[in-house]
Short mmCIF file of C-alpha atoms in Angstrom, two decimals:
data_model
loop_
_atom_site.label_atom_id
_atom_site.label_comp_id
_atom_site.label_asym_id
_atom_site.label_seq_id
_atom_site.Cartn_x
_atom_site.Cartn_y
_atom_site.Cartn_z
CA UNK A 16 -4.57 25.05 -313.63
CA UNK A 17 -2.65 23.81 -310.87
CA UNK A 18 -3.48 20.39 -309.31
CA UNK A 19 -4.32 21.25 -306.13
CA UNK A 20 -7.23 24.12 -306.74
CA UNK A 21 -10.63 23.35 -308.30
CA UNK A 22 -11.69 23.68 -312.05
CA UNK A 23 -14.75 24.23 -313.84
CA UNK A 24 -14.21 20.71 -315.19
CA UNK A 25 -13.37 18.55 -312.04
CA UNK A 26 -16.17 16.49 -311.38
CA UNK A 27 -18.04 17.30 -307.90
CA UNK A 28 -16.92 14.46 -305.90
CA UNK A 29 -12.90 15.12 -306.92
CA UNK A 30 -13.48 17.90 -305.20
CA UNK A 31 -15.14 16.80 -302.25
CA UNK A 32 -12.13 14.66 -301.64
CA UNK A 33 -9.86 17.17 -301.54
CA UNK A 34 -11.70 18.93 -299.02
CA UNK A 35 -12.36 16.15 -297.37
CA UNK A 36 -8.62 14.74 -297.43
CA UNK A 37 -7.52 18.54 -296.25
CA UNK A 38 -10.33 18.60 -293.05
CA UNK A 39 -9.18 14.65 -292.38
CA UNK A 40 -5.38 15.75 -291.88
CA UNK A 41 -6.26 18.93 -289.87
CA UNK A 42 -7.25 16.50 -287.22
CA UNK A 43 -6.82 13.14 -285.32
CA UNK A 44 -9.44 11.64 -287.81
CA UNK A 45 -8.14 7.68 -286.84
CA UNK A 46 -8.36 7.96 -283.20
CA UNK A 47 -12.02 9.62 -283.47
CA UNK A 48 -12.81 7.02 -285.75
CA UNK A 49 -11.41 3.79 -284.07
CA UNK A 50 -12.67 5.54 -280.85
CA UNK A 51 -16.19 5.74 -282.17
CA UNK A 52 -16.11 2.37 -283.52
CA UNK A 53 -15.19 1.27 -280.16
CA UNK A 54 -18.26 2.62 -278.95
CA UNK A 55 -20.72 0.68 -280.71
CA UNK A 56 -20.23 -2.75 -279.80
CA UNK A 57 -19.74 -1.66 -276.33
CA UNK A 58 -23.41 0.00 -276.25
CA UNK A 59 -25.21 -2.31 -278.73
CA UNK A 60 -24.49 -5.94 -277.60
CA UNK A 61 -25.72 -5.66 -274.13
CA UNK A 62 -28.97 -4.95 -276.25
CA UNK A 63 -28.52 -7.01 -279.28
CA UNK A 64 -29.91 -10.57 -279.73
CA UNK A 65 -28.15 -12.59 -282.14
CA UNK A 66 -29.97 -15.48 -283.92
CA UNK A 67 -28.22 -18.72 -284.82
CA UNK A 68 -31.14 -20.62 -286.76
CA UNK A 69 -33.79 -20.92 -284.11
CA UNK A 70 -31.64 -20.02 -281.01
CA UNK A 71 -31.86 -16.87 -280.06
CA UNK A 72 -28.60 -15.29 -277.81
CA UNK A 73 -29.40 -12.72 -275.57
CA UNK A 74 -26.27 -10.76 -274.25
CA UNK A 75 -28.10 -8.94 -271.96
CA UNK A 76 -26.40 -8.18 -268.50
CA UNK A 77 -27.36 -6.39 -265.52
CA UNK A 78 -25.16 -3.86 -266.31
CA UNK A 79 -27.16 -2.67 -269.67
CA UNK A 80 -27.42 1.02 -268.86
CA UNK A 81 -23.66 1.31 -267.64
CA UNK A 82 -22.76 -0.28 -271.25
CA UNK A 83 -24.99 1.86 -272.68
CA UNK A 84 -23.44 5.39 -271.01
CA UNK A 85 -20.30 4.30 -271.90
CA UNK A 86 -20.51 3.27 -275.38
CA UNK A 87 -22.41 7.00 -275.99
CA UNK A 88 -19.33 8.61 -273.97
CA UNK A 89 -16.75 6.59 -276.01
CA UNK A 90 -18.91 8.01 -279.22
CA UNK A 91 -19.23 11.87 -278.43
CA UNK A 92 -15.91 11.34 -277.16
CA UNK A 93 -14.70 10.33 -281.04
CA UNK A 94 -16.46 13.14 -282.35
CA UNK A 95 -14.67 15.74 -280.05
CA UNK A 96 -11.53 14.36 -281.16
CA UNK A 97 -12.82 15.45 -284.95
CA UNK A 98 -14.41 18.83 -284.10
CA UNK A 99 -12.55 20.17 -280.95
CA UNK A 100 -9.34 19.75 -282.11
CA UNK A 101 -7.68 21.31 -278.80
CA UNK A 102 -9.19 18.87 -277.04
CA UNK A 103 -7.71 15.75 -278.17
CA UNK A 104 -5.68 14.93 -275.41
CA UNK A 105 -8.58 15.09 -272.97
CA UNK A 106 -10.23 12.97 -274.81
CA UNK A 107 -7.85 10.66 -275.47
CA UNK A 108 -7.08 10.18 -272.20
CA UNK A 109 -10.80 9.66 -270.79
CA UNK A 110 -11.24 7.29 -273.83
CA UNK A 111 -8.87 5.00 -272.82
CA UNK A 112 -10.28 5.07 -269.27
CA UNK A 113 -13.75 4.37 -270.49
CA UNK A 114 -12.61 1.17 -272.32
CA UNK A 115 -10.81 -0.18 -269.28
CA UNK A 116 -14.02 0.64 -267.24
CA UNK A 117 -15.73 -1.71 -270.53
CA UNK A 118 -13.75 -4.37 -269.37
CA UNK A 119 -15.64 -4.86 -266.01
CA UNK A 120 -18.93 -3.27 -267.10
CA UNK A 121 -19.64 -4.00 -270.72
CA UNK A 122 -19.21 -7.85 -271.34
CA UNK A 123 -15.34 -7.62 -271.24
CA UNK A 124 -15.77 -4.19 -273.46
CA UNK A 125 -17.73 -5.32 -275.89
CA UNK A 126 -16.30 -8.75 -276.48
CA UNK A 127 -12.61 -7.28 -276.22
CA UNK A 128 -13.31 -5.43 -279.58
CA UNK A 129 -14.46 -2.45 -278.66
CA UNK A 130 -12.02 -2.58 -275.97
CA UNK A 131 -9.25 -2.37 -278.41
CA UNK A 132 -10.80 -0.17 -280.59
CA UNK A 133 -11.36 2.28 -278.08
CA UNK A 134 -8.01 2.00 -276.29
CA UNK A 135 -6.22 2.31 -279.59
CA UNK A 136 -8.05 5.37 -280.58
CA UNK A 137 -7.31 7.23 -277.30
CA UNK A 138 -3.65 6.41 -277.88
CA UNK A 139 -3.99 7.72 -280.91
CA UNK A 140 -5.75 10.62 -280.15
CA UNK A 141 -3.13 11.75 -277.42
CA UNK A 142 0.08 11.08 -280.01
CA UNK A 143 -1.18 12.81 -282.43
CA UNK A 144 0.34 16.43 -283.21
CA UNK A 145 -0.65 19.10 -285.50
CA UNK A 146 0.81 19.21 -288.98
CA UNK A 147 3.76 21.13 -289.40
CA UNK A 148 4.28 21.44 -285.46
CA UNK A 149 7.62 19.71 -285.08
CA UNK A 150 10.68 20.38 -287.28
CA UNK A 151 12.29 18.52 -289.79
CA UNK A 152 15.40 16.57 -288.81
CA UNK A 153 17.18 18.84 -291.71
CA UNK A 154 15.62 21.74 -290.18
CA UNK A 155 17.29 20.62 -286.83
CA UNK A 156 20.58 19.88 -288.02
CA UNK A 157 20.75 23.07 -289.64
CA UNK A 158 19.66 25.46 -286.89
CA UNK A 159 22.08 24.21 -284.74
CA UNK A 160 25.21 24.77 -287.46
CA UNK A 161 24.09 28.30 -287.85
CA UNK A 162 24.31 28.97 -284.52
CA UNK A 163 27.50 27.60 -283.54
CA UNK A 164 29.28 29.23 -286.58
CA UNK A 165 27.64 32.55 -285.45
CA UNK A 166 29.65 33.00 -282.43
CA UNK A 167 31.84 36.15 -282.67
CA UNK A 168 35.41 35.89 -281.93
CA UNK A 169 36.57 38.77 -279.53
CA UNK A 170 39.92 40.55 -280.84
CA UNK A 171 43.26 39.64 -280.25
CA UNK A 172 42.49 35.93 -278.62
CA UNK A 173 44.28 33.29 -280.26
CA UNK A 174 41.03 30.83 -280.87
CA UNK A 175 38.55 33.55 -280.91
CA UNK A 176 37.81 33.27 -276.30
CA UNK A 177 40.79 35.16 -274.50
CA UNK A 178 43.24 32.70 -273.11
CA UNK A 179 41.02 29.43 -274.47
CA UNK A 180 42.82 26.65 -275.96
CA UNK A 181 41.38 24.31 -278.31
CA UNK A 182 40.18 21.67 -276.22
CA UNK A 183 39.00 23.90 -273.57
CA UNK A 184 35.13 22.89 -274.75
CA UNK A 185 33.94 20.46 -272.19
CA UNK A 186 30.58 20.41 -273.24
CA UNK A 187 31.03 16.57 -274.64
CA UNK A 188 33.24 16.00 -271.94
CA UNK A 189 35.01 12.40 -272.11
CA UNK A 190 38.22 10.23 -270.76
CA UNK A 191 39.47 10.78 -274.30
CA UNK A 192 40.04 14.45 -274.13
CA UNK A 193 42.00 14.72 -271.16
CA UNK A 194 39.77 16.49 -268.79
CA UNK A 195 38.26 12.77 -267.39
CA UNK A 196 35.03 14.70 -266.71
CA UNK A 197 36.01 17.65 -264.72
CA UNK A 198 34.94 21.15 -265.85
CA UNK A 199 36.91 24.33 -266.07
CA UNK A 200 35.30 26.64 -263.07
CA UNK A 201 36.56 30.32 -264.38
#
């Protein structure tokens, strides 16, 4: 049994974590996340009362439905980031514009938490790439050995180009070499 595929005796909820860990890294699941959690202070405290003992603190503002759109927005905007995929950037990018608009509409976004929230989740959600879509710096290194050592030397020439000395490469071109930054034309 390897450890990586279900068994007829792994309990139910070791595998629901696994499926759950593989969806969560398929996707920008902490910039949905922070973005959604951005969202709810920005919508709920223009609403909320908050009771200190018998004082009762009403952040409402003139602005309540404006705090209220953009809260939802910053929300649906969170879960697009978790189920369109191809569509993080977007959304990135318009969540991060939303919590600057929070600043000036939505009691300084939400009390400058949902601000953050929301402005780090865009961010995230625009760096964030797909697994396996850039290569490894070993992978790099060796791509561009094989290439260089698969030039083929042409007959006859004494460093495998006809009539091509040794330091005849200028393409790292420096005082040190001799050619002080001129290139060979021909």
């Amino acid at each position: 049994m390897s450890a990586k595929s279900p068994g007829p005796n792994d309990h139910f909820l070791v595998v629901y974590r696994r499926k759950f860990r593989a969806w969560r890294g398929s996707r920008p699941f902490w910039a949905g996340l922070l973005t959604i959690l951005g969202g709810v202070p920005i919508a709920y405290l223009p609403y909320g009362n908050i009771k200190l003992g018998n004082l009762t603190l009403a952040l409402a503002t003139t602005a309540g439905a404006g705090s209220l759109i953009i809260g939802v927005l910053l929300m649906v905007l969170g879960l697009t980031m978790w189920f369109q995929v191809h569509t993080r950037v977007f959304a990135g990018v318009a969540a991060i514009l939303l919590a600057l608009v929070s600043l000036v509409v939505s009691n300084i976004g939400g009390f400058l938490i949902g601000f953050l929230l929301a402005l780090i989740g865009g961010a995230l959600g625009i760096a964030w790439g797909e697994p396996g879509s850039m290569p490894a710096k070993g992978a790099k290194a060796a791509k561009g050995r094989t290439e260089k050592a698969s030039e083929p030397a042409v007959a006859g020439a004494p460093n495998g180009v006809d009539g091509a000395s040794t330091n005849d490469d200028l393409s790292a071109t420096s005082p040190v070499d001799g050619t002080n930054g001129r290139h060979r034309a021909g």
